[in-house]
Coordinates of C-alpha atoms in Angstrom, one line a residue:
X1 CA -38.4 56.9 -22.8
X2 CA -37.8 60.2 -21.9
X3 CA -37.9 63.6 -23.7
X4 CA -35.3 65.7 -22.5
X5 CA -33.7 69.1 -23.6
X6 CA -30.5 69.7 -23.0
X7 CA -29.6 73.6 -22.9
X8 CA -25.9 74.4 -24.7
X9 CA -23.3 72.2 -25.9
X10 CA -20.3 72.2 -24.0
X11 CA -18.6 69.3 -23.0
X12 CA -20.7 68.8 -19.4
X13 CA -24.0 69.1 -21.3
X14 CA -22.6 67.1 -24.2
X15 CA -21.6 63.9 -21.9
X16 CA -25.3 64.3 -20.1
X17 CA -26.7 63.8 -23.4
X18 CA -24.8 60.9 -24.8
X19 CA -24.9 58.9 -21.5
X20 CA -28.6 60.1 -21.5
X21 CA -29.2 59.0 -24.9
X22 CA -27.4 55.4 -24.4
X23 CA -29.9 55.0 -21.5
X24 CA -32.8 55.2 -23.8
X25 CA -33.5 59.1 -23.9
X26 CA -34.8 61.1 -26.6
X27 CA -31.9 63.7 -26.1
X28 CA -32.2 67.3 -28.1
X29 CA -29.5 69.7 -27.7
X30 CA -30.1 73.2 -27.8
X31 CA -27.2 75.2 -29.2
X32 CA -27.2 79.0 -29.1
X33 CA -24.4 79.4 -31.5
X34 CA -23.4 78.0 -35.1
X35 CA -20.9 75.1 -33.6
X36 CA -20.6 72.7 -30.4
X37 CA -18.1 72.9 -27.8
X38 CA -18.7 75.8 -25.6
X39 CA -15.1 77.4 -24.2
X40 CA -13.1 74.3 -25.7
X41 CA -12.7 76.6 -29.2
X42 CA -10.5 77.1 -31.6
X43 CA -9.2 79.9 -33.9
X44 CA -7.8 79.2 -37.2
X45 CA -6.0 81.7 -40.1
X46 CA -3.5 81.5 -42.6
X47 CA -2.7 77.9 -41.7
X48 CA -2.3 78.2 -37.8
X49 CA -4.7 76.7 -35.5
X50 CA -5.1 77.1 -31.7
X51 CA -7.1 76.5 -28.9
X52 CA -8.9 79.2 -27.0
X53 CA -9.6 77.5 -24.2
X54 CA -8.1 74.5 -21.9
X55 CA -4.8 73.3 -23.7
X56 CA -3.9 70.4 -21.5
X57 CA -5.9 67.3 -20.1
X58 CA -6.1 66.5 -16.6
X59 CA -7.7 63.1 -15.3
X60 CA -8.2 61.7 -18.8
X61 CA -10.0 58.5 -17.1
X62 CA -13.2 60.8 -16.9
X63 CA -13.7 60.7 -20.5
X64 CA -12.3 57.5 -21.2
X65 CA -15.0 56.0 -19.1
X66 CA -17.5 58.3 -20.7
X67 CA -16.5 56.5 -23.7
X68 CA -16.5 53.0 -22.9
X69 CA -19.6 53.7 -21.2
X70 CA -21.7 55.2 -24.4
X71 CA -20.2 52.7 -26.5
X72 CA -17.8 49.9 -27.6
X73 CA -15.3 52.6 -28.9
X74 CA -12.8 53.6 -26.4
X75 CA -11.4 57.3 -26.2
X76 CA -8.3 56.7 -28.2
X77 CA -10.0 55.4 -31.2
X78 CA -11.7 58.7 -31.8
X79 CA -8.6 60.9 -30.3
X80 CA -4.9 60.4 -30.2
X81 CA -3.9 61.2 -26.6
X82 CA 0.2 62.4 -25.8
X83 CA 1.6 62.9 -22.7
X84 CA 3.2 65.5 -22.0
X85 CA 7.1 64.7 -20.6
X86 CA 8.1 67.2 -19.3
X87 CA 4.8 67.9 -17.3
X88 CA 6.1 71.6 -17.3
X89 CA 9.1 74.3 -17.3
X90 CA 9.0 76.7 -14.7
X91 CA 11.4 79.9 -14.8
X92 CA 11.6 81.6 -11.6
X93 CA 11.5 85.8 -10.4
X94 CA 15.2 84.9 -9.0
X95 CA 16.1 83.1 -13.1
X96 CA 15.7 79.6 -11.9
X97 CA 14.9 77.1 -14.1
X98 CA 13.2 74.2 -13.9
X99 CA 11.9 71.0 -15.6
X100 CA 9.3 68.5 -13.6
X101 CA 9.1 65.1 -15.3
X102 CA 5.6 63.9 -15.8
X103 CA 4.1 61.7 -13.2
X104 CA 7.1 60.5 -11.6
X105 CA 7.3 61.4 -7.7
X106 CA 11.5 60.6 -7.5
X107 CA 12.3 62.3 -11.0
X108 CA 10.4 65.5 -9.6
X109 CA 12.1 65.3 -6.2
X110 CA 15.6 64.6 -7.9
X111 CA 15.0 68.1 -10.6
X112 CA 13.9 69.8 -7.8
X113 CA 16.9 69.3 -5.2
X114 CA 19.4 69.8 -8.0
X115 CA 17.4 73.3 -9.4
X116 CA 16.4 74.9 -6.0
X117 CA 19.0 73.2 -3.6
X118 CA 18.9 70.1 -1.2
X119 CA 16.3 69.4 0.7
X120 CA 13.7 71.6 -1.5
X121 CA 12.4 68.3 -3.8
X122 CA 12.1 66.1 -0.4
X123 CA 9.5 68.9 1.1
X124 CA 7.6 69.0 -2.3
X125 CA 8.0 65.2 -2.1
X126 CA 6.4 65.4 1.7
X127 CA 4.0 67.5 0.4
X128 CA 3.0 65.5 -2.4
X129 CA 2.2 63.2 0.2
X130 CA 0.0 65.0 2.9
X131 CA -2.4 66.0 -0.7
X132 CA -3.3 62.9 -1.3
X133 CA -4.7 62.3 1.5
X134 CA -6.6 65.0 1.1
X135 CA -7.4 64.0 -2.9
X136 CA -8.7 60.4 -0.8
X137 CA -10.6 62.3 0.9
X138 CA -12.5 64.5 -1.3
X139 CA -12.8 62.3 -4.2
X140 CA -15.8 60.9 -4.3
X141 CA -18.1 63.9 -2.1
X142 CA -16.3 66.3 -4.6
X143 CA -15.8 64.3 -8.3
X144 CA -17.9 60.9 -8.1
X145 CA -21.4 62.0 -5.9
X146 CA -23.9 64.6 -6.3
X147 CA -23.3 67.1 -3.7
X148 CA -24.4 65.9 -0.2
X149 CA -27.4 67.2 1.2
X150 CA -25.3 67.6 4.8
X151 CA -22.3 70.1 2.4
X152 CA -21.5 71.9 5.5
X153 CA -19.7 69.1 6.5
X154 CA -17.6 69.3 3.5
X155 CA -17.3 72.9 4.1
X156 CA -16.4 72.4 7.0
X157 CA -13.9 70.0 7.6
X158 CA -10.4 71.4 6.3
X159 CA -9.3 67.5 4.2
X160 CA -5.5 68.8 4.0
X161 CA -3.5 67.3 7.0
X162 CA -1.6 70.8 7.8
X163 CA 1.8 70.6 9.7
X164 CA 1.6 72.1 12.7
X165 CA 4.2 74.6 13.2
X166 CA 5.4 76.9 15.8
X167 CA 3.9 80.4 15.1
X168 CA 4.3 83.5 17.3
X169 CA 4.7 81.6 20.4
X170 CA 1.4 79.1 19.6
X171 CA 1.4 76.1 17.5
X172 CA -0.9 76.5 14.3
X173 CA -1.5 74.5 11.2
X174 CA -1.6 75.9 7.8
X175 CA -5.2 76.8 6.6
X176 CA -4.9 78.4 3.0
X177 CA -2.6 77.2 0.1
X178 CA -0.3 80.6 0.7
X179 CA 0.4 79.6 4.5
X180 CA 1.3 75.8 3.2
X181 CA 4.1 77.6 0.8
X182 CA 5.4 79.8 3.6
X183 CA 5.1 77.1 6.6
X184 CA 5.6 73.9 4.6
X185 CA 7.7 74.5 1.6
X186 CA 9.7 77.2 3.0
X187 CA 11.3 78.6 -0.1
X188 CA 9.5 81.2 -2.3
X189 CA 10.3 79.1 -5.5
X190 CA 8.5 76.0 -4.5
X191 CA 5.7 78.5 -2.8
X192 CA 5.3 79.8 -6.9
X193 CA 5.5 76.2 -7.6
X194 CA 2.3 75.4 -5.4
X195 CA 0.4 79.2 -6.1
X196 CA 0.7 78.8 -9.8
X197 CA -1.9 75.7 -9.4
X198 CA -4.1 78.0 -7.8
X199 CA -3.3 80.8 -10.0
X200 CA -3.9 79.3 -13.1
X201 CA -7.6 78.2 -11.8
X202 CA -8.4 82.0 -11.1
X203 CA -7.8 81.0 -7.4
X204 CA -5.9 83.8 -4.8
X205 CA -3.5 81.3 -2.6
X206 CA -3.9 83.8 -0.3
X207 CA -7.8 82.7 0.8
X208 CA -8.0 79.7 -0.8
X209 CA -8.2 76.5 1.2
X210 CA -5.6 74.3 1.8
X211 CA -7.4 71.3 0.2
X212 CA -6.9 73.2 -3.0
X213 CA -3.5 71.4 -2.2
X214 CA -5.4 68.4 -4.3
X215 CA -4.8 70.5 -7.3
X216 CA -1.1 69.7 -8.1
X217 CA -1.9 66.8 -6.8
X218 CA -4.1 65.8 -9.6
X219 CA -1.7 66.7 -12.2
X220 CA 1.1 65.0 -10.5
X221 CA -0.8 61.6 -9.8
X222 CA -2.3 60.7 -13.0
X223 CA -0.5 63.4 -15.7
X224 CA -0.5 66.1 -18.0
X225 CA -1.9 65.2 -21.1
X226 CA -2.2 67.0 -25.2
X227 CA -5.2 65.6 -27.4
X228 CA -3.4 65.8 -31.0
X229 CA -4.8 68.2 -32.9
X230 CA -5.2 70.3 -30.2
X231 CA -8.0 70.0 -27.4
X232 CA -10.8 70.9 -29.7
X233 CA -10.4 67.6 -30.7
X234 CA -11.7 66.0 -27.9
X235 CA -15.3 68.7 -28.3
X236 CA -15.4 66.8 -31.6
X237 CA -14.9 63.1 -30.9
X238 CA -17.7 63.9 -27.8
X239 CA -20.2 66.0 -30.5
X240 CA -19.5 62.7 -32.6
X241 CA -20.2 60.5 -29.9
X242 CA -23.5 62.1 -29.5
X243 CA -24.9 62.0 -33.2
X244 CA -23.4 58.2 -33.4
X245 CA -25.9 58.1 -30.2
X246 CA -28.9 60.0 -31.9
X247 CA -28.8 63.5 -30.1
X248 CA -30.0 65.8 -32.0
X249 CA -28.3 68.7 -31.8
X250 CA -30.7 72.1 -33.0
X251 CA -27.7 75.2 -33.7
X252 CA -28.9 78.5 -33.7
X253 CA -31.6 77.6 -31.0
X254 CA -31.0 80.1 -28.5
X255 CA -33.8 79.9 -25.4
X256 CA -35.0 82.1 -23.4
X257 CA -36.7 80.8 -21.1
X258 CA -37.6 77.0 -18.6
X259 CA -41.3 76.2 -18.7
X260 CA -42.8 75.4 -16.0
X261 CA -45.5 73.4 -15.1
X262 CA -47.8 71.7 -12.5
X263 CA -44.3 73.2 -10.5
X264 CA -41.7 71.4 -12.6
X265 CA -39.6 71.9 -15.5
X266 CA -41.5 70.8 -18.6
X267 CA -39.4 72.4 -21.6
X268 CA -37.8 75.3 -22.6
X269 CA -38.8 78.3 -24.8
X270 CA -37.3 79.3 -27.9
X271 CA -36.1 83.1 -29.0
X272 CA -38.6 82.6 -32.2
X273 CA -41.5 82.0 -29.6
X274 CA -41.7 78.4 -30.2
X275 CA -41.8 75.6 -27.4
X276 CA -39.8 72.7 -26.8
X277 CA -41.7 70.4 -24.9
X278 CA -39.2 68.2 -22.3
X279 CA -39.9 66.0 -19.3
X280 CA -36.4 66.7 -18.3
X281 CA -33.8 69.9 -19.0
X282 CA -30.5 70.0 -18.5
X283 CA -29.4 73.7 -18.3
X284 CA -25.4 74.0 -19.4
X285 CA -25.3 77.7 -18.9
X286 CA -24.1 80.3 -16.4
X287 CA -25.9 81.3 -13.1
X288 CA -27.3 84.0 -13.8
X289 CA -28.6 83.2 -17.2
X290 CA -30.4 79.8 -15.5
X291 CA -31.8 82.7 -12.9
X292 CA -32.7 85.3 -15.7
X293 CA -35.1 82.7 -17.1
X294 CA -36.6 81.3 -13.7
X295 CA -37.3 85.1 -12.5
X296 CA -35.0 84.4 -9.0
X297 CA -32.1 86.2 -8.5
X298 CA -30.0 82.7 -8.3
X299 CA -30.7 79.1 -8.8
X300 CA -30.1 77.4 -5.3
X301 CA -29.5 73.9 -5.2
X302 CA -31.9 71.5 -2.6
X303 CA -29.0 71.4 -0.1
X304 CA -28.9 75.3 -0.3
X305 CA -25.7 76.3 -1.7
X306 CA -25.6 79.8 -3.8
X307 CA -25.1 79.8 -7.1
X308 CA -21.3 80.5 -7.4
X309 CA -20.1 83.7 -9.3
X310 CA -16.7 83.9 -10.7
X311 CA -14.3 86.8 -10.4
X312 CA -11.3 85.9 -12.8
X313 CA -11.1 85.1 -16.2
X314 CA -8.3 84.5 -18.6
X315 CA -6.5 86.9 -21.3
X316 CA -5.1 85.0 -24.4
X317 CA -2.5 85.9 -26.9
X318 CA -2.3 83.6 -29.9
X319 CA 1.1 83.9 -31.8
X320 CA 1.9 82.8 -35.3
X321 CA 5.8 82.5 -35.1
X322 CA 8.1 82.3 -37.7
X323 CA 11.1 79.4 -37.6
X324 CA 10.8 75.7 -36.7
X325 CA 9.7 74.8 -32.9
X326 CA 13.2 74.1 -31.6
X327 CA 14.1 70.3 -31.0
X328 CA 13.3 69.5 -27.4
X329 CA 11.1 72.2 -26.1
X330 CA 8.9 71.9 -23.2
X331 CA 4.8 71.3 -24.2
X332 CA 4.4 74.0 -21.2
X333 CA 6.3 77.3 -19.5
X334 CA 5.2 78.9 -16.7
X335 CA 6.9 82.3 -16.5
X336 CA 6.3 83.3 -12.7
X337 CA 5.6 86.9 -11.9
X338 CA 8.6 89.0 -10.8
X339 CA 6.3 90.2 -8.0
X340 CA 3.8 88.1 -6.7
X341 CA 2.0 90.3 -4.6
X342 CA 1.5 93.1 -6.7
X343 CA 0.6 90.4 -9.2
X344 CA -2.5 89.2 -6.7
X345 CA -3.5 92.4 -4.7
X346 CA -4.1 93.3 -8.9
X347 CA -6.1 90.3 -9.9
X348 CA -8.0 89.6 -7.0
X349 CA -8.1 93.1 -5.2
X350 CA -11.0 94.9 -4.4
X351 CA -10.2 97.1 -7.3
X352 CA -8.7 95.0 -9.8
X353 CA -5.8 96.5 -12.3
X354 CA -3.3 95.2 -14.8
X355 CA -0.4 93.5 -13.7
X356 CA 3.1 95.2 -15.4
X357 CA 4.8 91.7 -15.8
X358 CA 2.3 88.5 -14.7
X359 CA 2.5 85.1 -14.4
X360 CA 2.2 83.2 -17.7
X361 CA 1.5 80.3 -19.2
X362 CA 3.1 79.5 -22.3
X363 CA 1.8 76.5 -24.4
X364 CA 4.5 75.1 -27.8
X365 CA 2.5 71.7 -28.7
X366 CA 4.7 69.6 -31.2
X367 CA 1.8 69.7 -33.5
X368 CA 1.9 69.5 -37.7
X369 CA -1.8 69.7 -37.7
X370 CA -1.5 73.5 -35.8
X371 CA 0.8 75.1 -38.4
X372 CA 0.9 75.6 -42.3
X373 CA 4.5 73.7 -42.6
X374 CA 7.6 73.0 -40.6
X375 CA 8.4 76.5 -40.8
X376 CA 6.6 77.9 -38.3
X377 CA 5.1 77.6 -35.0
X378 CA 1.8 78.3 -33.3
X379 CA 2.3 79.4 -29.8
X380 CA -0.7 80.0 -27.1
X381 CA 0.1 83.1 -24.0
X382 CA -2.5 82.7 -21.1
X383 CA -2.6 84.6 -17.9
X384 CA -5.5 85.1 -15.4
X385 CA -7.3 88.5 -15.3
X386 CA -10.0 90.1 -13.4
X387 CA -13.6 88.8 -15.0
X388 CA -14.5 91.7 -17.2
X389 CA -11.0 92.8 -18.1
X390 CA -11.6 94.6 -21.6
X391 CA -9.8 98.2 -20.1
X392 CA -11.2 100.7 -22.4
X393 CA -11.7 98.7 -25.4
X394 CA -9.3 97.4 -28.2
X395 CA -6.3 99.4 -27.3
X396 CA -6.0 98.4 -23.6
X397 CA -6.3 94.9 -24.4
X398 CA -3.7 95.0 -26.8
X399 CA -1.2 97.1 -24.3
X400 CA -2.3 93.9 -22.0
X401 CA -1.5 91.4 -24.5
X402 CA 2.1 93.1 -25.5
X403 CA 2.6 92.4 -21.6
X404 CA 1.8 88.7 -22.5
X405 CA 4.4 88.6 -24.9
X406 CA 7.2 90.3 -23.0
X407 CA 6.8 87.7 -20.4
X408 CA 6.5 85.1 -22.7
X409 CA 10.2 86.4 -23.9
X410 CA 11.9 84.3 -20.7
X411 CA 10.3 81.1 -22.7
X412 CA 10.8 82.2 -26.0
X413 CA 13.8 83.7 -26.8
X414 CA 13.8 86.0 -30.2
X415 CA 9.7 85.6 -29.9
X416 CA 9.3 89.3 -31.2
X417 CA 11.6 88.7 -34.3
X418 CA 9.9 86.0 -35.0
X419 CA 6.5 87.2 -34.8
X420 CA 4.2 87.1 -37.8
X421 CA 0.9 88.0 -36.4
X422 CA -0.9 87.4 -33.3
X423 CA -4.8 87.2 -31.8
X424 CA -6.0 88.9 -28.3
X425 CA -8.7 87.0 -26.7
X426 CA -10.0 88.6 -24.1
X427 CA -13.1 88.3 -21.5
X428 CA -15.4 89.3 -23.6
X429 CA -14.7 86.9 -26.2
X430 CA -15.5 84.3 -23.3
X431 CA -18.3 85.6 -22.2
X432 CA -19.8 85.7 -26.3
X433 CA -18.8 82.3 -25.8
X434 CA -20.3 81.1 -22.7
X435 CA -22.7 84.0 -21.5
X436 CA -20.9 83.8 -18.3
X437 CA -20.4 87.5 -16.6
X438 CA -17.5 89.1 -17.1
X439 CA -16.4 86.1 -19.3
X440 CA -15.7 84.8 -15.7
X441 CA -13.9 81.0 -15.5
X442 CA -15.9 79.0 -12.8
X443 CA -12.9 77.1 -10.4
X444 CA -13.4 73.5 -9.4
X445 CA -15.2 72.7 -6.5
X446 CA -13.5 72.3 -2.9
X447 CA -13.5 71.3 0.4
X448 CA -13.2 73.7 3.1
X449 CA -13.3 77.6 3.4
X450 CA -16.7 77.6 4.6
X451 CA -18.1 76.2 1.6
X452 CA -17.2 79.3 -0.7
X453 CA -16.0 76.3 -3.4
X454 CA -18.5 74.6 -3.2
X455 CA -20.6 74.4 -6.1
X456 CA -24.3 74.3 -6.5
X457 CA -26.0 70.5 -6.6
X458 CA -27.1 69.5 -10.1
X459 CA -30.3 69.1 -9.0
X460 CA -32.4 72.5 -8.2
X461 CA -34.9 73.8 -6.4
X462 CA -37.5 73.7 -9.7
X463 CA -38.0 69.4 -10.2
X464 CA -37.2 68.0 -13.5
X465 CA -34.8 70.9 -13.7
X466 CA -30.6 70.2 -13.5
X467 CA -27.4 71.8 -14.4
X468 CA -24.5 70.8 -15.5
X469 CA -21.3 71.8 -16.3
X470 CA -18.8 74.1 -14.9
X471 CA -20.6 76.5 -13.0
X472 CA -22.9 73.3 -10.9
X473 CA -21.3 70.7 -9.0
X474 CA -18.2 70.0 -9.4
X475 CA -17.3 72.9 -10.8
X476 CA -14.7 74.3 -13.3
X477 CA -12.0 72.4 -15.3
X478 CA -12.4 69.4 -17.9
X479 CA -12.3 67.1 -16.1
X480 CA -15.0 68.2 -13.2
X481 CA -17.5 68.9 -16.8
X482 CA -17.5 65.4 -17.9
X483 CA -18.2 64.4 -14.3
X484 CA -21.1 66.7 -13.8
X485 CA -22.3 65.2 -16.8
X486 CA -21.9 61.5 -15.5
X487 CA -23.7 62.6 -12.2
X488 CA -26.6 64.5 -14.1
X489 CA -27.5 61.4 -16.4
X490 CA -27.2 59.2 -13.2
X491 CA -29.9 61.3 -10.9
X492 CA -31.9 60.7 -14.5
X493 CA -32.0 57.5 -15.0
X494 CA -31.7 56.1 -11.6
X495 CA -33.3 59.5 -9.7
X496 CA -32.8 61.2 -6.4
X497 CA -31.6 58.0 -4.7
X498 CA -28.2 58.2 -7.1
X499 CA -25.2 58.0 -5.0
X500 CA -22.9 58.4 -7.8
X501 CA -20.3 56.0 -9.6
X502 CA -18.9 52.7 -8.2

């Protein structure tokens, strides 16, 4: 048996330690804060509750397998899981609205043809197509295997089978997400459609690689999903999992540094000077923290990869609303941005601003346990921002956050009469959270652009040393954590000849 410390507890570092644990580990999580979770938090006052980070579920098999492989209790014994029909509203710049159906290739090309015209729904339905084969292509390099030691192939090698098309008098094939809207889609409101996958992932569909085409593809293949209760739920069942396992979880253990010896990673220190002793650690923290301790400018992965920084993060407006959520509402709104370029030369310039009217994402969950009664209704406003969007302080994020809610307005009609209270969560709060810079949001991992989405390995340059989470292999998003937890207990317990799962 093994003494391993596990650094954080987010939901990557969490599913390292219970699969660790179940494998016969002595597994000790340090915590840094007062609670588990890491950015899956919540906010609660006056009877409202809401989630302050992810609010949907992508790829729920991850954790169900997590589950039946730590014990004999599946997912949905500890968690009821909804999904979420409609998958999402989307109103339009132009006023068009839209509603896809959840996980249902006809229904979406049916609402599409009879929202944005004949012949739009059979493109996204050709579409839908060419990403999965590039989702069969990627899966296992990018979700199911630590990161190959040959990643310039993966960098490479563009997985999204572009349409060639007849360009300024030469035939060229789509190579970022932007040029699949323009070339493939061929209507600005399914190119919004496709760019708000990116968007919402702090990705600019003007640079990023076509294979990020797998993105809707994910959510339209295997669904949108809502943990009742909200998605802190899920932090708990996992934290629960863990003690039911015999993790011991230490809160208030911030470290400060990896100890090293003989040239390996043999513990961690402790702000109150003390020493953890470790044969393992698995580091759940930002890049530059990880390099902070190590004294190395960045922690770089055996196949060389650089340890990814993130330039986007997200700005939150919880409301408290007045009134009944009305019969019928959509889970999900996205309000699209009446300019779209502004909207990214502003986000993802070289000098980043504040977008007058962005895109949105407005989450209504048909939730008792998130409101005091049936009078009222807890609402969640997200857009993406520059990493280190604070402005000038207080005021500038609320002048942001009033932005929120006049965009939110095309989803909510009479939002401001309604309005009891509401909460700004801004980068900062994030990066309290997480320690990430900026408060930035790491992206998932993909394929192409030269390997600028690629994620560093889990396993590092110092032996016995490995990350997980969002900001190692494979990267940002739910579902990508609880994998990068799967892959670091497997290079554990079965070492550096793990080819990830079957």
């Amino acid at each position: 048996m093994a003494r391993i410390a596990v650094i954080g507890a987010g939901l990557g570092a969490m599913a390292a330690a219970a699969r660790l644990a179940v494998a016969g580990h002595g597994v000790v999580v340090h915590e840094s804060t007062r609670t588990y979770g890491g950015a899956v938090g919540r906010f609660e006052r006056d009877g409202f509750a809401f989630d302050t980070g992810p609010g949907l579920l992508p790829l729920p098999a991850v954790y169900r397998d997590l589950f039946l492989k730590t014990g004999k209790e599946s997912l949905e014994s500890r968690v009821e899981l909804v999904q979420v029909d409609p998958a999402a509203r989307h109103v339009f710049a132009d006023g068009t609205d839209l509603l896809l159906p959840n996980v249902s290739r006809a229904g979406v090309v049916t609402a599409l043809n009879a929202a944005l015209g004949p012949g739009a729904g059979d493109r996204w339905g050709d579409f839908l197509v060419r990403a999965r084969e590039a989702w069969d292509r990627t899966r296992r390099p990018l979700l199911e295997e630590p990161l190959w030691t040959d990643w310039k192939v993966l960098a490479e090698r563009e997985p999204y089978p572009s349409v060639p098309h007849r360009r300024l008098l030469r035939t060229r094939r789509a190579t970022t997400l932007a040029e699949v809207g323009a070339w493939e889609l061929r209507d600005p409101r399914l190119a919004a459609l496709l760019e708000s996958h990116a968007l919402a992932y702090g990705l600019d569909p003007r640079t990023v690689p076509a294979s990020a085409a797998v993105l809707p593809y994910m959510e339209h293949a295997f669904g949108t999903w809502y943990v009742r209760g909200g998605m802190r739920e899920l932090a708990r069942a996992l934290y629960e999992r863990c003690v039911a396992r015999r993790v011991e979880f230490v809160f208030g253990s911030e470290v400060t540094g990896i100890v090293e010896k003989d040239g390996r990673a043999a513990g961690v220190e402790l702000a109150d000077g003390t020493v953890a002793e470790a044969d393992f650690v698995v580091a759940g923290v930002a890049p530059e923290v990880l390099g902070r301790w190590l004294r190395q400018p960045a922690v770089r992965s055996e196949g060389e990869v650089p340890a990814q920084r993130g330039t986007t993060s997200r700005l939150t407006v919880l409301l408290a609303l007045r009134g009944p959520r009305p019969d019928g509402t959509p889970h999900r709104t996205v309000v699209h941005a009446q300019d779209r370029d502004a909207e990214l030369d502003l986000v993802f310039g070289p000098a980043p601003g504040t977008v007058a009217r962005p895109t949105v994402t407005v989450l209504r969950p048909d939730d008792p346990a998130l409101v005091p009664d049936s009078g009222h209704e807890a609402v969640t406003v997200t857009c993406t921002v520059p990493a280190g969007h604070d402005g000038s302080g207080a005021d500038r994020a609320e002048e942001y956050a009033d932005r929120l809610i006049t965009a939110a307005e095309r989803a909510v009609p009479g939002l401001r009469e309604r309005l009891v209270w509401h909460e700004v969560r801004t980068p900062a709060d994030i990066a309290r959270t997480t320690g990430a810079h900026g408060g930035a949001v790491p992206a998932p991992t993909l394929a192409a652009g030269d390997g600028r989405l690629l994620h560093p390995s889990n396993s590092t340059a110092t032996p016995g040393l490995f990350t997980v989470g969002g900001w190692s292999h494979p990267g940002g998003g739910l579902p990508h954590a609880g994998m990068s937890g799967a892959l670091v207990a497997g290079l554990i317990v079965e070492g550096p000849g793990f080819r990830g799962s079957q």
